[in-house]
Amino acid sequence: MFPSDRLSLVERYAELLATDGVVRGLIGPREVPRLWDRHLVNCALLATALPRDARLADIGSGAGLPGLVVALARPDVRVTLVEPLLRRTTFLEEVAAGLGLDNVLVRRDRADAVHGDETYDVVTARAVAPLERLLGWCMPLVAPAGFLLAMKGDSAEEEIDSARSVLRELGCAAPTVEVLSAPPVAGSAAPGTTSAQTRVVRVTWADPARVSLPTSGGRGGGRSGKRRSPRRKR
Ligand SMILES: C[S@@+](CC[C@H](N)C(=O)[O-])C[C@H]1O[C@@H](n2cnc3c(N)ncnc32)[C@H](O)[C@@H]1O
């Protein structure tokens, strides 16, 4: 799941989450005993769904989940962690520098402030917003041939249902729900657990040739407060 030469870095990150992360209020103390299976392994499964050398933006990274974990698991992937809260970006910058991760960039911003600046092959998000809202934040960042991977667990189908009209309005294809799994990790899975799994919603553009993304200077969330969305070319 992690390259062998990155394992000590993952262990160091886990230690930082369990100590500084808790003291600085980035992760709840109750999460510490389940850091590996519920957070690190769960997020590392995303790494199995990424194209080689992808450019990825993780929206609402918090303490680095899943973005930092993906950067640890996939040194070939360039990861931008988009997070608006200073306390969190400070931690993310410290961890990335402390672990010597040269494939991580931290951007202190809301997702919509990035619209028009960059697009990415993959955009990820975990526990940030319902899919309906997440689409408006994330799809303007998805390159025409790229995709959004939203970690949604058991609520995936229900959230897709609620997002139908937004999906249509933005010009997205029908989302798919994928189960990513890996063999059990010795000593980390709960008793009775046979393998680690996570459920993700994958959203692509319906017609990549007809996607019109915001351009710089035309970003959404500006002073007018008007929401700009990617539109299909007519
Ligand atoms: C519940 S936390 C989840 C953090 C992390 N993804 C995880 O799974 O542990 C939600 C995060 O989304 C961030 N967030 C909220 N609104 C956002 C927005 N519009 N753009 C980017 N991040 C946002 C918050 O600051 C917070 O760090």
PDB file of C-alpha atoms in Angstrom, residues 46-209:
ATOM      1  CA  LEU A  46      -7.383   6.118  -2.949  1.00  0.00           C
ATOM      2  CA  ALA A  47      -3.822   5.871  -4.186  1.00  0.00           C
ATOM      3  CA  THR A  48      -4.786   2.672  -6.033  1.00  0.00           C
ATOM      4  CA  ALA A  49      -7.231   4.652  -8.223  1.00  0.00           C
ATOM      5  CA  LEU A  50      -4.841   7.319  -9.498  1.00  0.00           C
ATOM      6  CA  PRO A  51      -3.183   7.567 -12.912  1.00  0.00           C
ATOM      7  CA  ARG A  52       0.597   7.715 -13.034  1.00  0.00           C
ATOM      8  CA  ASP A  53       2.107  11.212 -12.587  1.00  0.00           C
ATOM      9  CA  ALA A  54      -1.319  12.741 -11.900  1.00  0.00           C
ATOM     10  CA  ARG A  55      -1.783  16.298 -10.642  1.00  0.00           C
ATOM     11  CA  LEU A  56      -4.195  16.079  -7.732  1.00  0.00           C
ATOM     12  CA  ALA A  57      -5.986  18.638  -5.562  1.00  0.00           C
ATOM     13  CA  ASP A  58      -7.351  17.531  -2.184  1.00  0.00           C
ATOM     14  CA  ILE A  59     -10.134  19.878  -1.115  1.00  0.00           C
ATOM     15  CA  GLY A  60     -10.618  20.514   2.616  1.00  0.00           C
ATOM     16  CA  SER A  61      -7.560  18.489   3.652  1.00  0.00           C
ATOM     17  CA  GLY A  62      -7.893  19.230   7.361  1.00  0.00           C
ATOM     18  CA  ALA A  63      -4.989  17.402   8.980  1.00  0.00           C
ATOM     19  CA  GLY A  64      -3.980  15.934   5.586  1.00  0.00           C
ATOM     20  CA  LEU A  65      -6.661  13.318   4.929  1.00  0.00           C
ATOM     21  CA  PRO A  66      -6.598  12.008   2.302  1.00  0.00           C
ATOM     22  CA  GLY A  67      -4.123  14.351   0.518  1.00  0.00           C
ATOM     23  CA  LEU A  68      -1.002  13.842   2.625  1.00  0.00           C
ATOM     24  CA  VAL A  69      -1.539  10.097   2.772  1.00  0.00           C
ATOM     25  CA  VAL A  70      -1.837   9.959  -1.017  1.00  0.00           C
ATOM     26  CA  ALA A  71       1.357  12.018  -1.351  1.00  0.00           C
ATOM     27  CA  LEU A  72       3.118   9.506   0.922  1.00  0.00           C
ATOM     28  CA  ALA A  73       1.769   6.491  -0.966  1.00  0.00           C
ATOM     29  CA  ARG A  74       2.369   7.900  -4.459  1.00  0.00           C
ATOM     30  CA  PRO A  75       5.579   9.934  -4.827  1.00  0.00           C
ATOM     31  CA  ASP A  76       4.824  10.298  -8.572  1.00  0.00           C
ATOM     32  CA  VAL A  77       1.594  12.238  -7.871  1.00  0.00           C
ATOM     33  CA  ARG A  78       1.830  16.010  -7.283  1.00  0.00           C
ATOM     34  CA  VAL A  79      -0.613  16.899  -4.537  1.00  0.00           C
ATOM     35  CA  THR A  80      -2.060  20.330  -3.746  1.00  0.00           C
ATOM     36  CA  LEU A  81      -3.736  20.495  -0.342  1.00  0.00           C
ATOM     37  CA  VAL A  82      -6.494  23.140  -0.437  1.00  0.00           C
ATOM     38  CA  GLU A  83      -7.571  24.154   3.055  1.00  0.00           C
ATOM     39  CA  PRO A  84      -8.890  27.546   4.212  1.00  0.00           C
ATOM     40  CA  LEU A  85      -8.044  27.420   7.937  1.00  0.00           C
ATOM     41  CA  LEU A  86      -4.650  28.811   8.971  1.00  0.00           C
ATOM     42  CA  ARG A  87      -4.259  26.487  11.962  1.00  0.00           C
ATOM     43  CA  ARG A  88      -4.628  23.529   9.609  1.00  0.00           C
ATOM     44  CA  THR A  89      -2.436  24.847   6.772  1.00  0.00           C
ATOM     45  CA  THR A  90       0.316  25.610   9.309  1.00  0.00           C
ATOM     46  CA  PHE A  91       0.216  21.990  10.451  1.00  0.00           C
ATOM     47  CA  LEU A  92       0.142  20.723   6.843  1.00  0.00           C
ATOM     48  CA  GLU A  93       3.145  22.860   5.886  1.00  0.00           C
ATOM     49  CA  GLU A  94       5.080  21.721   8.950  1.00  0.00           C
ATOM     50  CA  VAL A  95       4.350  18.052   8.256  1.00  0.00           C
ATOM     51  CA  ALA A  96       5.196  18.290   4.542  1.00  0.00           C
ATOM     52  CA  ALA A  97       8.475  20.070   5.322  1.00  0.00           C
ATOM     53  CA  GLY A  98       9.300  17.802   8.286  1.00  0.00           C
ATOM     54  CA  LEU A  99       8.778  14.660   6.216  1.00  0.00           C
ATOM     55  CA  GLY A 100      10.651  16.144   3.242  1.00  0.00           C
ATOM     56  CA  LEU A 101       7.708  15.663   0.859  1.00  0.00           C
ATOM     57  CA  ASP A 102       8.619  17.455  -2.352  1.00  0.00           C
ATOM     58  CA  ASN A 103       5.383  16.433  -4.095  1.00  0.00           C
ATOM     59  CA  VAL A 104       3.129  18.484  -1.785  1.00  0.00           C
ATOM     60  CA  LEU A 105       1.960  22.079  -2.093  1.00  0.00           C
ATOM     61  CA  VAL A 106      -0.267  23.667   0.546  1.00  0.00           C
ATOM     62  CA  ARG A 107      -2.716  26.322  -0.584  1.00  0.00           C
ATOM     63  CA  ARG A 108      -4.641  28.272   2.044  1.00  0.00           C
ATOM     64  CA  ASP A 109      -7.907  28.943   0.283  1.00  0.00           C
ATOM     65  CA  ARG A 110     -11.464  27.867  -0.111  1.00  0.00           C
ATOM     66  CA  ALA A 111     -11.974  25.629  -3.130  1.00  0.00           C
ATOM     67  CA  ASP A 112     -13.878  28.272  -5.080  1.00  0.00           C
ATOM     68  CA  ALA A 113     -10.949  30.710  -4.752  1.00  0.00           C
ATOM     69  CA  VAL A 114      -8.865  28.288  -6.832  1.00  0.00           C
ATOM     70  CA  HIS A 115     -11.387  28.252  -9.706  1.00  0.00           C
ATOM     71  CA  GLY A 116      -9.811  29.625 -12.857  1.00  0.00           C
ATOM     72  CA  ASP A 117      -6.248  29.289 -11.526  1.00  0.00           C
ATOM     73  CA  GLU A 118      -5.590  25.605 -12.030  1.00  0.00           C
ATOM     74  CA  THR A 119      -7.185  22.372 -13.153  1.00  0.00           C
ATOM     75  CA  TYR A 120      -6.210  18.905 -11.968  1.00  0.00           C
ATOM     76  CA  ASP A 121      -6.305  15.340 -13.279  1.00  0.00           C
ATOM     77  CA  VAL A 122      -7.891  14.256 -10.004  1.00  0.00           C
ATOM     78  CA  VAL A 123      -9.722  16.170  -7.280  1.00  0.00           C
ATOM     79  CA  THR A 124     -10.371  14.404  -3.956  1.00  0.00           C
ATOM     80  CA  ALA A 125     -12.449  15.250  -0.896  1.00  0.00           C
ATOM     81  CA  ARG A 126     -13.349  13.456   2.323  1.00  0.00           C
ATOM     82  CA  ALA A 127     -15.900  14.642   4.884  1.00  0.00           C
ATOM     83  CA  VAL A 128     -16.076  18.161   3.448  1.00  0.00           C
ATOM     84  CA  ALA A 129     -19.655  18.669   2.200  1.00  0.00           C
ATOM     85  CA  PRO A 130     -22.616  16.790   0.715  1.00  0.00           C
ATOM     86  CA  LEU A 131     -21.962  15.778  -2.900  1.00  0.00           C
ATOM     87  CA  GLU A 132     -24.500  18.309  -4.157  1.00  0.00           C
ATOM     88  CA  ARG A 133     -22.409  21.189  -2.744  1.00  0.00           C
ATOM     89  CA  LEU A 134     -19.052  19.540  -3.304  1.00  0.00           C
ATOM     90  CA  LEU A 135     -19.681  19.348  -7.054  1.00  0.00           C
ATOM     91  CA  GLY A 136     -19.887  23.126  -7.386  1.00  0.00           C
ATOM     92  CA  TRP A 137     -16.652  23.528  -5.430  1.00  0.00           C
ATOM     93  CA  CYS A 138     -14.701  20.728  -7.094  1.00  0.00           C
ATOM     94  CA  MET A 139     -15.802  20.253 -10.714  1.00  0.00           C
ATOM     95  CA  PRO A 140     -14.432  23.658 -11.876  1.00  0.00           C
ATOM     96  CA  LEU A 141     -11.031  22.261 -10.807  1.00  0.00           C
ATOM     97  CA  VAL A 142     -11.357  19.014 -12.771  1.00  0.00           C
ATOM     98  CA  ALA A 143      -9.534  18.970 -16.129  1.00  0.00           C
ATOM     99  CA  PRO A 144     -11.661  17.832 -19.106  1.00  0.00           C
ATOM    100  CA  ALA A 145     -10.252  14.282 -18.978  1.00  0.00           C
ATOM    101  CA  GLY A 146      -9.983  14.258 -15.173  1.00  0.00           C
ATOM    102  CA  PHE A 147     -12.293  13.135 -12.399  1.00  0.00           C
ATOM    103  CA  LEU A 148     -13.509  13.831  -8.883  1.00  0.00           C
ATOM    104  CA  LEU A 149     -13.136  11.109  -6.241  1.00  0.00           C
ATOM    105  CA  ALA A 150     -15.387  11.876  -3.282  1.00  0.00           C
ATOM    106  CA  MET A 151     -14.997   9.519  -0.318  1.00  0.00           C
ATOM    107  CA  LYS A 152     -18.593   8.938   0.735  1.00  0.00           C
ATOM    108  CA  GLY A 153     -18.985   5.607   2.542  1.00  0.00           C
ATOM    109  CA  ASP A 154     -22.518   4.323   2.977  1.00  0.00           C
ATOM    110  CA  SER A 155     -24.205   7.578   1.946  1.00  0.00           C
ATOM    111  CA  ALA A 156     -22.845   7.445  -1.627  1.00  0.00           C
ATOM    112  CA  GLU A 157     -26.010   6.428  -3.489  1.00  0.00           C
ATOM    113  CA  GLU A 158     -28.261   8.729  -1.454  1.00  0.00           C
ATOM    114  CA  GLU A 159     -25.956  11.708  -2.092  1.00  0.00           C
ATOM    115  CA  ILE A 160     -25.857  10.950  -5.811  1.00  0.00           C
ATOM    116  CA  ASP A 161     -29.655  10.946  -5.850  1.00  0.00           C
ATOM    117  CA  SER A 162     -29.813  14.332  -4.123  1.00  0.00           C
ATOM    118  CA  ALA A 163     -27.233  15.754  -6.526  1.00  0.00           C
ATOM    119  CA  ARG A 164     -29.007  14.767  -9.783  1.00  0.00           C
ATOM    120  CA  SER A 165     -29.982  18.276 -10.864  1.00  0.00           C
ATOM    121  CA  VAL A 166     -26.547  19.754 -10.051  1.00  0.00           C
ATOM    122  CA  LEU A 167     -24.856  16.932 -11.963  1.00  0.00           C
ATOM    123  CA  ARG A 168     -27.012  17.712 -14.992  1.00  0.00           C
ATOM    124  CA  GLU A 169     -26.543  21.478 -14.711  1.00  0.00           C
ATOM    125  CA  LEU A 170     -22.748  21.132 -14.564  1.00  0.00           C
ATOM    126  CA  GLY A 171     -22.545  18.648 -17.446  1.00  0.00           C
ATOM    127  CA  CYS A 172     -21.263  15.671 -15.440  1.00  0.00           C
ATOM    128  CA  ALA A 173     -21.621  12.032 -16.485  1.00  0.00           C
ATOM    129  CA  ALA A 174     -23.602   9.672 -14.260  1.00  0.00           C
ATOM    130  CA  PRO A 175     -21.340   9.046 -11.235  1.00  0.00           C
ATOM    131  CA  THR A 176     -20.115   5.570 -10.371  1.00  0.00           C
ATOM    132  CA  VAL A 177     -19.673   4.171  -6.877  1.00  0.00           C
ATOM    133  CA  GLU A 178     -16.458   2.195  -6.531  1.00  0.00           C
ATOM    134  CA  VAL A 179     -15.247   0.015  -3.687  1.00  0.00           C
ATOM    135  CA  LEU A 180     -11.496   0.237  -3.260  1.00  0.00           C
ATOM    136  CA  SER A 181      -9.989  -2.539  -1.211  1.00  0.00           C
ATOM    137  CA  ALA A 182      -6.695  -3.947  -0.069  1.00  0.00           C
ATOM    138  CA  PRO A 183      -5.503  -6.964   1.875  1.00  0.00           C
ATOM    139  CA  PRO A 184      -5.672  -6.676   5.698  1.00  0.00           C
ATOM    140  CA  VAL A 185      -2.826  -4.862   7.402  1.00  0.00           C
ATOM    141  CA  ALA A 186      -1.378  -7.009  10.160  1.00  0.00           C
ATOM    142  CA  GLY A 187      -2.151  -5.686  13.616  1.00  0.00           C
ATOM    143  CA  SER A 188      -4.242  -2.741  12.458  1.00  0.00           C
ATOM    144  CA  ALA A 189      -7.608  -4.118  11.370  1.00  0.00           C
ATOM    145  CA  ALA A 190     -10.356  -4.623  13.921  1.00  0.00           C
ATOM    146  CA  PRO A 191     -11.020  -8.241  14.951  1.00  0.00           C
ATOM    147  CA  GLY A 192     -13.221  -9.908  12.363  1.00  0.00           C
ATOM    148  CA  THR A 193     -12.263  -7.459   9.637  1.00  0.00           C
ATOM    149  CA  THR A 194     -11.045  -9.317   6.599  1.00  0.00           C
ATOM    150  CA  SER A 195      -9.886  -6.438   4.448  1.00  0.00           C
ATOM    151  CA  ALA A 196      -9.721  -2.671   4.371  1.00  0.00           C
ATOM    152  CA  GLN A 197     -12.245  -1.010   2.065  1.00  0.00           C
ATOM    153  CA  THR A 198     -13.462   2.413   1.153  1.00  0.00           C
ATOM    154  CA  ARG A 199     -16.319   3.573  -1.059  1.00  0.00           C
ATOM    155  CA  VAL A 200     -15.785   6.472  -3.417  1.00  0.00           C
ATOM    156  CA  VAL A 201     -17.986   8.351  -5.859  1.00  0.00           C
ATOM    157  CA  ARG A 202     -16.229   8.993  -9.154  1.00  0.00           C
ATOM    158  CA  VAL A 203     -17.528  11.913 -11.225  1.00  0.00           C
ATOM    159  CA  THR A 204     -16.283  12.694 -14.738  1.00  0.00           C
ATOM    160  CA  TRP A 205     -17.426  15.166 -17.373  1.00  0.00           C
ATOM    161  CA  ALA A 206     -20.174  13.866 -19.669  1.00  0.00           C
ATOM    162  CA  ASP A 207     -18.449  15.305 -22.729  1.00  0.00           C
ATOM    163  CA  PRO A 208     -14.822  16.314 -22.115  1.00  0.00           C
ATOM    164  CA  ALA A 209     -14.661  18.075 -25.496  1.00  0.00           C
TER     165      ALA A 209
END
